[in-house]
CSV table of C-alpha atoms in Angstrom, one decimal:
chain,number,residue,atom,x,y,z
A,1,MET,CA,-27.7,-11.6,4.4
A,2,SER,CA,-30.6,-9.8,5.9
A,3,SER,CA,-32.2,-8.4,2.8
A,4,SER,CA,-35.9,-8.6,3.6
A,5,ALA,CA,-38.7,-10.0,1.6
A,6,GLU,CA,-41.6,-7.8,0.6
A,7,ASN,CA,-43.9,-7.4,3.5
A,8,PRO,CA,-47.4,-6.6,2.6
A,9,THR,CA,-48.7,-6.6,6.2
A,10,LEU,CA,-46.2,-4.0,7.4
A,11,THR,CA,-48.3,-0.9,6.6
A,12,THR,CA,-51.1,-2.1,8.8
A,13,GLU,CA,-48.6,-2.8,11.5
A,14,ILE,CA,-47.2,0.7,11.6
A,15,THR,CA,-50.5,2.4,11.8
A,16,LYS,CA,-51.4,1.0,15.2
A,17,PRO,CA,-54.9,0.0,16.0
A,18,SER,CA,-56.3,2.6,18.4
A,19,THR,CA,-57.2,0.1,21.0
A,20,GLU,CA,-53.6,-0.9,21.4
A,21,ILE,CA,-52.5,2.6,22.0
A,22,ALA,CA,-55.2,3.0,24.6
A,23,THR,CA,-54.1,-0.1,26.6
A,24,GLU,CA,-50.4,1.0,26.3
A,25,THR,CA,-51.1,4.4,27.8
A,26,ALA,CA,-53.2,2.9,30.4
A,27,GLN,CA,-50.5,0.6,31.5
A,28,SER,CA,-47.7,3.1,31.6
A,29,ALA,CA,-48.9,6.6,31.5
A,30,LYS,CA,-45.7,7.8,33.0
A,31,LYS,CA,-43.5,9.8,30.7
A,32,ILE,CA,-39.8,10.5,31.0
A,33,ASN,CA,-38.0,13.5,29.7
A,34,LEU,CA,-34.8,12.9,27.9
A,35,LYS,CA,-32.5,15.7,26.8
A,36,THR,CA,-30.2,15.3,23.9
A,37,SER,CA,-26.8,16.8,23.3
A,38,ASP,CA,-28.3,19.5,21.1
A,39,ASP,CA,-30.7,20.5,23.9
A,40,GLN,CA,-33.9,19.0,22.6
A,41,ILE,CA,-36.3,17.4,25.1
A,42,PHE,CA,-37.9,14.2,24.1
A,43,GLU,CA,-40.9,13.1,26.1
A,44,VAL,CA,-40.8,9.3,26.0
A,45,GLU,CA,-43.1,6.7,27.6
A,46,GLU,CA,-41.4,5.0,30.5
A,47,SER,CA,-41.7,1.5,28.8
A,48,VAL,CA,-39.7,2.9,25.8
A,49,ALA,CA,-37.1,4.7,27.9
A,50,MET,CA,-36.6,1.5,29.9
A,51,GLU,CA,-35.4,-0.1,26.7
A,52,PHE,CA,-32.3,2.1,27.0
A,53,ALA,CA,-30.1,0.2,29.5
A,54,THR,CA,-28.2,3.4,30.3
A,55,VAL,CA,-31.4,5.3,31.2
A,56,LYS,CA,-32.7,2.4,33.1
A,57,SER,CA,-29.7,2.2,35.3
A,58,PHE,CA,-29.8,5.9,35.8
A,59,PHE,CA,-33.2,5.5,37.4
A,60,GLU,CA,-32.1,2.4,39.3
A,61,ASP,CA,-29.2,4.4,40.8
A,62,ALA,CA,-31.4,7.4,41.7
A,63,PRO,CA,-35.0,6.2,41.9
A,64,SER,CA,-36.4,9.4,43.3
A,65,SER,CA,-35.1,11.7,40.6
A,66,THR,CA,-37.9,12.8,38.3
A,67,ASP,CA,-36.0,15.5,36.4
A,68,THR,CA,-35.0,15.4,32.8
A,69,VAL,CA,-32.4,12.9,32.1
A,70,PRO,CA,-29.5,14.4,30.1
A,71,LEU,CA,-28.0,12.3,27.3
A,72,PRO,CA,-24.8,14.2,26.5
A,73,ASN,CA,-23.6,11.8,23.8
A,74,VAL,CA,-26.9,11.6,21.9
A,75,PRO,CA,-27.9,14.0,19.2
A,76,ALA,CA,-31.6,14.4,18.4
A,77,LYS,CA,-31.7,13.2,14.8
A,78,PRO,CA,-30.5,9.6,15.4
A,79,PHE,CA,-32.2,9.5,18.7
A,80,SER,CA,-35.7,10.0,17.2
A,81,GLN,CA,-34.9,7.0,14.9
A,82,VAL,CA,-33.8,5.0,17.9
A,83,ILE,CA,-37.0,5.7,19.7
A,84,GLU,CA,-38.9,4.7,16.6
A,85,PHE,CA,-37.1,1.3,16.7
A,86,CYS,CA,-37.7,0.8,20.4
A,87,LYS,CA,-41.4,1.5,20.1
A,88,GLU,CA,-41.6,-1.3,17.5
A,89,GLN,CA,-39.6,-3.6,19.7
A,90,ILE,CA,-41.9,-3.2,22.7
A,91,LYS,CA,-44.8,-4.5,20.6
A,92,PHE,CA,-42.9,-7.8,20.1
A,93,LYS,CA,-42.3,-8.1,23.8
A,94,ALA,CA,-46.0,-8.4,24.5
A,95,ASN,CA,-46.5,-10.7,21.5
A,96,PRO,CA,-43.3,-12.5,20.6
A,97,ASP,CA,-43.2,-13.5,16.9
A,98,GLU,CA,-39.6,-13.9,15.7
A,99,THR,CA,-40.5,-13.9,12.0
A,100,GLU,CA,-42.5,-10.7,12.3
A,101,LYS,CA,-39.8,-9.2,14.4
A,102,LYS,CA,-37.1,-9.9,11.8
A,103,LYS,CA,-39.3,-8.5,9.1
A,104,SER,CA,-39.9,-5.4,11.0
A,105,ASN,CA,-36.2,-5.0,11.8
A,106,SER,CA,-35.1,-5.4,8.3
A,107,GLU,CA,-37.8,-2.9,7.1
A,108,PHE,CA,-36.5,-0.5,9.7
A,109,VAL,CA,-32.9,-0.6,8.4
A,110,LYS,CA,-33.9,-0.8,4.8
A,111,GLU,CA,-35.4,2.6,4.7
A,112,LYS,CA,-32.5,4.2,6.5
A,113,THR,CA,-29.7,6.0,4.6
A,114,ASN,CA,-26.1,5.0,5.2
A,115,GLU,CA,-25.7,8.1,7.2
A,116,ASP,CA,-28.7,7.3,9.4
A,117,LEU,CA,-27.2,3.9,10.2
A,118,VAL,CA,-23.8,5.2,11.0
A,119,GLU,CA,-25.2,7.9,13.2
A,120,MET,CA,-27.4,5.5,15.1
A,121,ILE,CA,-24.6,3.1,16.0
A,122,PRO,CA,-22.9,5.3,18.6
A,123,VAL,CA,-26.3,6.2,20.1
A,124,ALA,CA,-27.4,2.6,20.4
A,125,ASN,CA,-24.0,1.8,21.8
A,126,TYR,CA,-24.2,4.6,24.4
A,127,LEU,CA,-27.7,3.7,25.4
A,128,GLU,CA,-26.8,0.0,25.4
A,129,ILE,CA,-29.7,-1.2,23.3
A,130,LYS,CA,-28.4,-4.6,22.4
A,131,ASP,CA,-31.0,-5.6,19.9
A,132,LEU,CA,-30.7,-2.4,17.9
A,133,LEU,CA,-26.9,-2.6,17.9
A,134,ASP,CA,-27.0,-6.0,16.5
A,135,VAL,CA,-29.5,-5.0,13.8
A,136,LEU,CA,-27.5,-1.9,12.9
A,137,ASN,CA,-24.1,-3.7,12.8
A,138,GLN,CA,-25.5,-6.4,10.6
A,139,ALA,CA,-27.1,-3.8,8.3
A,140,VAL,CA,-23.8,-1.9,8.1
A,141,ALA,CA,-21.8,-5.1,7.4
A,142,ASP,CA,-24.2,-6.0,4.6
A,143,ARG,CA,-23.8,-2.6,3.1
A,144,ILE,CA,-20.1,-2.6,3.0
A,145,GLN,CA,-19.9,-6.2,1.9
A,146,ASN,CA,-17.8,-6.5,-1.3
A,147,ARG,CA,-17.2,-2.7,-1.4
A,148,SER,CA,-14.0,-0.9,-2.0
A,149,VAL,CA,-11.8,0.5,0.7
A,150,GLU,CA,-12.6,4.0,-0.4
A,151,TYR,CA,-16.3,3.3,-0.1
A,152,VAL,CA,-15.9,2.0,3.4
A,153,ARG,CA,-13.8,5.0,4.4
A,154,SER,CA,-16.4,7.5,3.2
A,155,PHE,CA,-19.2,5.3,4.6
A,156,PHE,CA,-17.8,5.7,8.1
A,157,GLY,CA,-16.1,9.0,7.6
A,158,ILE,CA,-12.7,7.6,8.4
A,159,ASP,CA,-9.5,9.4,7.4
A,160,ASN,CA,-6.8,7.3,5.7
A,161,ASP,CA,-3.8,7.5,8.0
A,162,PHE,CA,-1.5,5.3,5.9
A,163,THR,CA,1.3,6.7,3.9
A,164,SER,CA,0.9,5.8,0.2
A,165,GLU,CA,3.7,3.3,0.5
A,166,GLU,CA,2.2,1.6,3.5
A,167,GLU,CA,-1.2,1.4,1.8
A,168,ALA,CA,0.3,0.1,-1.4
A,169,LEU,CA,2.1,-2.7,0.5
A,170,LEU,CA,-1.0,-3.6,2.5
A,171,ARG,CA,-3.1,-3.8,-0.7
A,172,GLU,CA,-0.5,-6.0,-2.3
A,173,GLU,CA,-0.5,-8.3,0.6
A,174,HIS,CA,-4.3,-8.6,0.5
A,175,ALA,CA,-4.5,-8.5,-3.3
A,176,TRP,CA,-6.7,-11.6,-3.2
A,177,ALA,CA,-9.4,-9.8,-1.4
A,178,PHE,CA,-9.6,-7.1,-4.0
A,179,GLU,CA,-10.8,-9.2,-6.9
A,180,ASP,CA,-14.3,-8.7,-8.1
A,181,VAL,CA,-15.1,-5.9,-5.7
A,182,ASP,CA,-18.3,-4.1,-6.5
A,183,GLU,CA,-18.0,-0.7,-8.1
A,184,ASP,CA,-18.7,2.3,-6.0
B,1,MET,CA,-24.4,15.2,13.2
B,2,ASP,CA,-21.3,16.1,15.1
B,3,SER,CA,-18.6,14.5,13.1
B,4,HIS,CA,-16.3,14.5,16.1
B,5,VAL,CA,-18.6,12.1,17.9
B,6,LEU,CA,-18.8,9.9,14.8
B,7,LEU,CA,-15.1,9.7,14.3
B,8,GLU,CA,-14.7,8.7,17.9
B,9,ALA,CA,-17.2,5.9,17.5
B,10,PHE,CA,-15.6,4.3,14.5
B,11,THR,CA,-12.1,4.7,15.8
B,12,CYS,CA,-13.3,3.1,19.0
B,13,ARG,CA,-12.5,-0.6,19.4
B,14,ASP,CA,-15.8,-1.8,20.8
B,15,THR,CA,-18.0,-0.4,18.0
B,16,VAL,CA,-15.7,-1.5,15.3
B,17,ILE,CA,-15.2,-5.0,16.6
B,18,MET,CA,-19.0,-5.5,16.6
B,19,ILE,CA,-19.1,-4.7,12.9
B,20,PHE,CA,-16.0,-6.8,12.1
B,21,ARG,CA,-17.7,-9.8,13.7
B,22,LYS,CA,-20.3,-9.7,11.0
B,23,LEU,CA,-17.8,-9.6,8.1
B,24,GLY,CA,-16.3,-12.5,6.1
B,25,ALA,CA,-12.6,-13.1,5.5
B,26,ARG,CA,-12.5,-11.1,2.2
B,27,ASP,CA,-14.3,-8.1,3.6
B,28,LEU,CA,-12.1,-8.2,6.7
B,29,ALA,CA,-9.0,-8.2,4.6
B,30,ARG,CA,-10.1,-5.0,2.8
B,31,ALA,CA,-11.2,-3.5,6.1
B,32,SER,CA,-7.7,-3.8,7.3
B,33,CYS,CA,-6.6,-1.4,4.5
B,34,VAL,CA,-9.0,1.3,5.7
B,35,CYS,CA,-6.8,2.8,8.5
B,36,LYS,CA,-4.2,1.9,11.0
B,37,LEU,CA,-6.5,1.1,13.8
B,38,TRP,CA,-8.7,-1.0,11.6
B,39,ARG,CA,-5.6,-2.8,10.3
B,40,ASP,CA,-4.5,-3.7,13.8
B,41,MET,CA,-8.0,-4.8,14.8
B,42,ALA,CA,-8.8,-6.8,11.8
B,43,SER,CA,-5.8,-9.0,12.4
B,44,GLY,CA,-6.7,-9.5,16.1
B,45,ASP,CA,-7.3,-13.0,17.2
B,46,GLU,CA,-10.8,-12.4,18.5
B,47,ILE,CA,-11.7,-11.3,14.9
B,48,VAL,CA,-9.9,-13.6,12.6
B,49,ARG,CA,-10.6,-16.8,14.5
B,50,PRO,CA,-14.4,-16.6,14.4
B,51,ALA,CA,-14.3,-15.4,10.8
B,52,PHE,CA,-12.2,-18.5,9.9
B,53,MET,CA,-14.6,-20.8,11.7
B,54,GLU,CA,-17.9,-19.3,10.6
B,55,PRO,CA,-18.2,-20.7,7.0
B,56,TRP,CA,-17.7,-24.2,8.2
B,57,LYS,CA,-19.8,-24.0,11.4
B,58,LEU,CA,-16.8,-25.3,13.4
B,59,LYS,CA,-17.2,-25.5,17.2
B,60,GLU,CA,-13.7,-24.6,18.0
B,61,ILE,CA,-10.3,-24.2,16.6
B,62,VAL,CA,-7.4,-24.9,18.9
B,63,GLY,CA,-3.9,-23.6,18.7
B,64,LYS,CA,-2.2,-20.5,17.3
B,65,PRO,CA,-0.7,-20.5,13.8
B,66,GLU,CA,2.9,-19.4,13.4
B,67,SER,CA,2.0,-17.5,10.3
B,68,GLY,CA,-0.7,-14.8,10.7
B,69,LYS,CA,-1.5,-15.5,7.1
B,70,PHE,CA,-3.0,-18.8,8.2
B,71,TRP,CA,-6.3,-17.0,9.0
B,72,ARG,CA,-6.6,-15.2,5.8
B,73,ASP,CA,-8.0,-18.0,3.7
B,74,SER,CA,-10.5,-20.3,5.2
B,75,GLY,CA,-10.8,-22.6,2.1
B,76,ILE,CA,-11.6,-26.2,2.6
B,77,CYS,CA,-8.0,-27.1,1.6
B,78,LYS,CA,-6.9,-25.6,5.0
B,79,PHE,CA,-8.6,-28.6,6.7
B,80,ALA,CA,-7.6,-32.2,6.8
B,81,ILE,CA,-8.4,-35.4,8.7
B,82,SER,CA,-5.6,-37.0,10.7
B,83,HIS,CA,-5.6,-40.7,10.0
B,84,LYS,CA,-3.4,-42.7,12.3
B,85,ILE,CA,-1.7,-45.3,10.3
B,86,VAL,CA,-2.4,-48.9,11.3
B,87,LYS,CA,-1.2,-52.2,9.9
B,88,GLY,CA,-2.9,-53.0,6.6
B,89,ASP,CA,-3.4,-49.4,5.6
B,90,SER,CA,-2.4,-48.3,2.1
B,91,VAL,CA,-3.0,-45.1,0.3
B,92,ALA,CA,-5.5,-46.9,-1.9
B,93,SER,CA,-7.4,-48.3,1.0
B,94,LEU,CA,-7.5,-44.9,2.7
B,95,ALA,CA,-8.7,-43.3,-0.5
B,96,VAL,CA,-11.6,-45.7,-0.5
B,97,LYS,CA,-12.3,-45.3,3.2
B,98,TYR,CA,-12.5,-41.5,3.1
B,99,SER,CA,-13.9,-41.3,-0.5
B,100,VAL,CA,-11.1,-39.2,-1.8
B,101,GLN,CA,-8.7,-39.6,-4.7
B,102,VAL,CA,-5.4,-41.4,-4.2
B,103,MET,CA,-3.7,-38.4,-5.9
B,104,GLU,CA,-5.2,-36.0,-3.4
B,105,ILE,CA,-3.8,-37.9,-0.4
B,106,LYS,CA,-0.4,-38.2,-2.0
B,107,ARG,CA,-0.3,-34.5,-2.9
B,108,LEU,CA,-1.4,-33.3,0.5
B,109,ASN,CA,1.2,-35.5,2.2
B,110,ASN,CA,3.9,-34.9,-0.4
B,111,MET,CA,4.3,-38.5,-1.1
B,112,MET,CA,6.6,-39.5,-3.9
B,113,SER,CA,5.3,-43.0,-4.2
B,114,ASP,CA,2.7,-45.4,-2.8
B,115,HIS,CA,5.3,-47.1,-0.6
B,116,GLY,CA,6.7,-46.2,2.7
B,117,ILE,CA,3.6,-45.0,4.5
B,118,TYR,CA,4.6,-47.0,7.6
B,119,SER,CA,7.5,-44.7,8.3
B,120,ARG,CA,4.8,-42.1,9.1
B,121,GLU,CA,2.7,-41.9,12.1
B,122,ARG,CA,-0.2,-40.5,10.3
B,123,LEU,CA,-1.5,-39.3,7.0
B,124,LEU,CA,-3.6,-36.2,6.3
B,125,ILE,CA,-6.7,-36.9,4.4
B,126,PRO,CA,-8.2,-34.0,2.4
B,127,ILE,CA,-11.7,-33.1,3.4
B,128,ILE,CA,-14.2,-33.1,0.5
B,129,ASN,CA,-17.4,-32.9,2.3
B,130,PRO,CA,-17.7,-29.7,4.4
B,131,ASN,CA,-20.4,-31.2,6.5
B,132,LEU,CA,-17.7,-33.2,8.3
B,133,LEU,CA,-16.6,-30.0,10.0
B,134,ILE,CA,-19.9,-28.9,11.4
B,135,ASN,CA,-19.7,-28.5,15.2
B,136,GLU,CA,-16.2,-30.1,15.2
B,137,THR,CA,-13.0,-29.1,16.9
B,138,CYS,CA,-9.9,-28.6,14.7
B,139,TYR,CA,-6.3,-28.3,15.8
B,140,ILE,CA,-3.8,-26.0,14.0
B,141,GLU,CA,-0.7,-28.0,13.3
B,142,LEU,CA,2.4,-27.5,11.2
B,143,ASP,CA,2.4,-30.9,9.5
B,144,THR,CA,5.9,-32.1,8.7
B,145,TYR,CA,5.0,-33.7,5.5
B,146,ALA,CA,2.3,-31.4,4.2
B,147,ASN,CA,4.8,-28.7,5.2
B,148,ARG,CA,2.2,-26.1,6.0
B,149,GLU,CA,-0.1,-25.3,8.7
B,150,VAL,CA,-3.3,-27.3,8.5
B,151,ALA,CA,-6.4,-27.3,10.6
B,152,VAL,CA,-6.6,-30.9,11.6
B,153,LEU,CA,-9.7,-32.9,12.5
B,154,TYR,CA,-9.2,-35.9,14.6
B,155,PRO,CA,-11.9,-38.6,14.1
B,156,GLU,CA,-11.1,-39.9,17.6
B,157,GLY,CA,-11.8,-36.5,19.0
B,158,LYS,CA,-8.4,-35.0,20.0
B,159,PRO,CA,-4.8,-35.4,19.0
B,160,ASP,CA,-2.3,-37.7,20.5
B,161,GLU,CA,-0.5,-35.9,23.3
B,162,LYS,CA,2.8,-37.0,21.8
B,163,LEU,CA,2.0,-35.3,18.5
B,164,MET,CA,0.8,-32.2,20.2
B,165,SER,CA,3.9,-31.6,22.2
B,166,LYS,CA,6.0,-31.8,19.1
B,167,GLY,CA,4.4,-28.7,17.5
B,168,SER,CA,4.5,-26.6,20.5
B,169,SER,CA,7.4,-24.3,20.3
B,170,SER,CA,7.9,-22.2,17.2
B,171,ASP,CA,11.6,-22.8,17.0
B,172,HIS,CA,11.0,-26.5,17.0
B,173,GLY,CA,8.4,-26.0,14.3
B,174,LYS,CA,11.0,-24.3,12.1
B,175,ARG,CA,13.5,-27.0,12.8
B,176,ARG,CA,11.0,-29.5,11.6
B,177,VAL,CA,10.4,-27.6,8.4
B,178,ILE,CA,14.1,-27.5,7.7
B,179,ASP,CA,14.5,-31.1,8.5
B,180,SER,CA,11.8,-32.0,6.1
B,181,LEU,CA,13.3,-29.8,3.4
B,182,LYS,CA,16.4,-31.7,3.8
B,183,ARG,CA,14.5,-35.0,3.7
B,184,SER,CA,12.8,-33.9,0.5
B,185,MET,CA,16.1,-33.1,-1.1
B,186,GLN,CA,17.3,-36.5,-0.2
B,187,ASN,CA,14.2,-37.9,-1.8
B,188,PHE,CA,15.0,-35.9,-4.9
B,189,HIS,CA,18.5,-37.2,-4.7
B,190,GLN,CA,17.3,-40.8,-4.8
B,191,THR,CA,14.8,-40.3,-7.6
B,192,SER,CA,17.3,-38.5,-9.8
B,193,GLY,CA,19.7,-41.3,-9.6
B,194,GLY,CA,22.1,-39.4,-7.5
B,195,ARG,CA,23.1,-37.0,-10.1
B,196,GLY,CA,22.9,-33.3,-9.6
B,197,MET,CA,21.8,-33.3,-6.0
B,198,GLU,CA,25.1,-32.0,-4.7
B,199,GLY,CA,24.7,-28.8,-6.6
B,200,TRP,CA,21.2,-28.4,-5.4
B,201,ALA,CA,21.9,-28.8,-1.8
B,202,SER,CA,25.2,-27.1,-1.6
B,203,ARG,CA,25.8,-23.5,-2.5
B,204,LYS,CA,27.6,-24.3,-5.8
B,205,CYS,CA,24.7,-23.1,-7.6
B,206,GLU,CA,26.1,-22.5,-11.1
B,207,ASN,CA,26.9,-26.1,-11.7
B,208,ALA,CA,23.6,-27.2,-10.5
B,209,VAL,CA,21.6,-25.0,-12.9
B,210,HIS,CA,23.6,-26.2,-15.7
B,211,LEU,CA,23.3,-29.8,-14.7
B,212,ARG,CA,19.6,-29.7,-14.3
B,213,SER,CA,18.9,-28.0,-17.5
B,214,THR,CA,20.3,-31.0,-19.3
B,215,THR,CA,17.9,-33.3,-17.5
B,216,LEU,CA,14.6,-31.7,-18.2
B,217,ASN,CA,12.6,-34.8,-17.8
B,218,GLN,CA,13.2,-34.6,-14.1
B,219,ILE,CA,11.4,-31.3,-13.6
B,220,PRO,CA,8.1,-32.9,-12.5
B,221,SER,CA,9.8,-34.7,-9.6
B,222,ILE,CA,11.4,-31.5,-8.5
B,223,TYR,CA,8.1,-29.8,-8.5
B,224,ALA,CA,6.6,-32.6,-6.5
B,225,SER,CA,9.2,-32.4,-3.8
B,226,VAL,CA,11.1,-29.2,-3.5
B,227,VAL,CA,8.6,-26.5,-4.5
B,228,PRO,CA,6.0,-27.2,-1.8
B,229,TYR,CA,8.8,-27.1,0.8
B,230,ALA,CA,10.3,-24.0,-0.5
B,231,VAL,CA,6.9,-22.2,-0.6
B,232,THR,CA,5.9,-23.1,2.9
B,233,ASN,CA,9.3,-22.1,4.0
B,234,CYS,CA,8.9,-18.7,2.6
B,235,HIS,CA,5.8,-18.5,4.6
B,236,SER,CA,7.0,-19.6,7.9
B,237,PHE,CA,10.4,-17.9,7.7
B,238,GLY,CA,9.0,-14.6,6.7
B,239,LEU,CA,10.6,-14.5,3.3
B,240,PRO,CA,7.8,-13.1,1.3
B,241,PHE,CA,10.0,-11.9,-1.5
B,242,LEU,CA,10.6,-15.5,-2.4
B,243,TYR,CA,7.0,-16.1,-2.5
B,244,ARG,CA,6.5,-13.3,-4.9
B,245,VAL,CA,9.3,-14.4,-7.2
B,246,MET,CA,7.6,-17.8,-7.2
B,247,ILE,CA,4.3,-16.4,-8.3
B,248,ALA,CA,5.7,-14.0,-10.9
B,249,GLN,CA,7.7,-16.7,-12.6
B,250,ALA,CA,4.9,-19.2,-12.6
B,251,SER,CA,2.7,-16.6,-14.4
B,252,TYR,CA,-0.2,-18.2,-13.0
B,253,ALA,CA,-3.3,-16.6,-11.4
B,254,LEU,CA,-2.7,-17.5,-7.8
B,255,ASP,CA,-4.3,-16.8,-4.6
B,256,PRO,CA,-1.2,-16.1,-2.6
B,257,THR,CA,-2.7,-17.6,0.5
B,258,THR,CA,-3.3,-21.1,-0.8
B,259,GLU,CA,0.0,-22.9,-1.1
B,260,PHE,CA,-2.0,-25.6,-2.6
B,261,VAL,CA,-2.3,-24.1,-6.0
B,262,ILE,CA,1.4,-24.0,-6.2
B,263,LEU,CA,1.6,-27.7,-5.4
B,264,ASP,CA,-0.6,-28.1,-8.5
B,265,LEU,CA,1.8,-26.4,-10.8
B,266,ASP,CA,2.1,-29.2,-13.3
B,267,LEU,CA,2.1,-26.8,-16.2
B,268,PRO,CA,5.8,-26.8,-16.9
B,269,SER,CA,6.1,-30.5,-16.9
B,270,ALA,CA,3.1,-30.8,-19.3
B,271,SER,CA,4.6,-28.4,-21.7
B,272,ILE,CA,8.0,-30.0,-21.5
B,273,GLY,CA,6.5,-33.0,-23.1
B,274,ARG,CA,5.6,-31.0,-26.2
B,275,GLY,CA,9.2,-30.2,-26.7
B,276,LYS,CA,8.5,-26.5,-27.2
B,277,SER,CA,9.3,-25.1,-23.8
B,278,ARG,CA,12.8,-25.8,-23.1
B,279,ASN,CA,13.2,-22.2,-22.0
B,280,ARG,CA,10.2,-22.4,-19.7
B,281,ALA,CA,11.5,-25.5,-18.1
B,282,GLU,CA,14.9,-24.0,-17.7
B,283,GLN,CA,13.4,-21.0,-16.1
B,284,SER,CA,11.4,-23.1,-13.7
B,285,ASN,CA,14.6,-25.0,-13.0
B,286,GLN,CA,16.5,-21.9,-12.1
B,287,LEU,CA,13.7,-20.5,-10.1
B,288,ILE,CA,13.5,-23.6,-7.9
B,289,PHE,CA,17.1,-23.6,-7.6
B,290,TYR,CA,17.1,-20.0,-6.5
B,291,LEU,CA,14.5,-20.7,-3.9
B,292,VAL,CA,16.4,-23.6,-2.4
B,293,LYS,CA,19.6,-21.7,-2.4
B,294,GLU,CA,18.1,-18.8,-0.6
B,295,LEU,CA,16.7,-21.1,2.0
B,296,MET,CA,20.0,-22.7,2.5
B,297,VAL,CA,21.8,-19.4,2.9
B,298,ALA,CA,19.1,-18.1,5.2
B,299,TYR,CA,19.1,-21.1,7.5
C-alpha cells in the first residue's frame, strides 16, 4: 500500500540548508523542555512542541507556566523518533507539497524497525499527533498484511489468551483467511 | 521500552481500532484469532462494515445482517441489483439489459425455469461490473428467492417501503426462509412427477433415500432447488455442523463464506452421466436428504 518509490532527493532534504535553520530559529527561538517517563529532558523548539496536541493544550490551560512539561507516558527512545518526524512535518507546513510529504513519510517509516513503530504508536496516541498516528497505523497494517497470527502476536507483544480448543475453533471458522499466508 | 505500557496500548481499544481500520477482510479475520479482545473488536460493526465497503468504494451500506458471517466475505457475488419486474420483462430481456448471462440470473434467483417471473415482485441481477457500486448505497436484505443475505443495489435509489418492512424482524426473516424452503420442495415435487416428495418432506427418511437412489437422473434438479435452501438455512439458523457436513461430502475446495460456490455444485450431476458414479450420486442424495431432514426436525 504505502511502499515508497526510491527518492533520490531525500538526502538533500534531510541535510537542511543552513539558511532555513537560521530563519526557523529567528521565528521561534523559544524552546520548551519536555521530560520523558525515564527522566530525560528534551529541549524542543516551540514550533515542534506545538505539534503535540497534548503539550499544546497544556500550555493553553496554563499559559504562564514555563517549567518543564512532564510526559509520564512517553519514554525517551520513541519520543526522539517522534520529534524527528514532527520536525520534518513542520517543513511541509510552510511549503505544502503532498507528494514530497508522502515520500518523506514513507521514508520515515521504511527505516524504522517493527519495534520502533510499535513503540511510537502509544506515544503518538498520547501526544495526539494525528498525522503521525495515521502514518504509523498504515505502516503497521502494511507490515502485518498477509502474515500469520503468531507473527502478529509477536509483532505487538500480545499474549494468546485463548485455550487451545477456542483457538482451534476460531481458526477453523476463519480457515478461508489462512490460505496463502506469507511465511514468517 | 516498558513492556507494560506497550501491552496496555495494544490491548486498548482506540489504538487497535485505528490499525484495524487499515486492514482488509482477510487480515481482519486472522487478527480476530490473535487474542480475545482482538476477536471481539474485529467483529465489531464499526470495523467490519467499512472493511466490507472499502474494496468497492461504496458510499453506504444500510441494514444489519442476521448472520455475522455476512461481513466476512465481500466478494462481488454478495451484491446484486434489484430489478422490479414490469410487464414485458423476461429473463432473456433482463440478461440483455444488464449484460449478464441468463444462467446467472436464474441461478441467483433460484429459478427452475424461464417461466413464472411475474409471480415475483423483483429479480436480483448479478453485478458483473464493480464500477456500478462506486459511491452507491446498498441495502442488506434476506432475499426470499436467493435465500441468502444480499447487498442490494436499487437503480431507482432506494428500496420500496413495502419490501423493506418485510425484512425487518429476524423472526419474520426466518419464517420467510422456511416458507421458501417449503416452496422449493413443492417445486421439486412438481418436477419429479410427484414421486418421492413425501419422503423428502416428511420424516420417513429411510424410504426417501431408497426411492431417490433409484431415480438418479433427478439429482440435478435436487441440487438446483433444495441445496441452496439448505445451505442458507444452516447459515441463518446457526447450524454450522450441517454446513460442514455439506462441504466435507462435496469434497470440493470451498470458501465457506460463499454460498454461491455450493450453488454451482454440478459435479455430481455431470459424473452421473458417465455412469460411473452411482455411489457418488447416492451419497449426494443421502446428504441432501440428511440436510432437509435436520432442517425439518429443527424447525
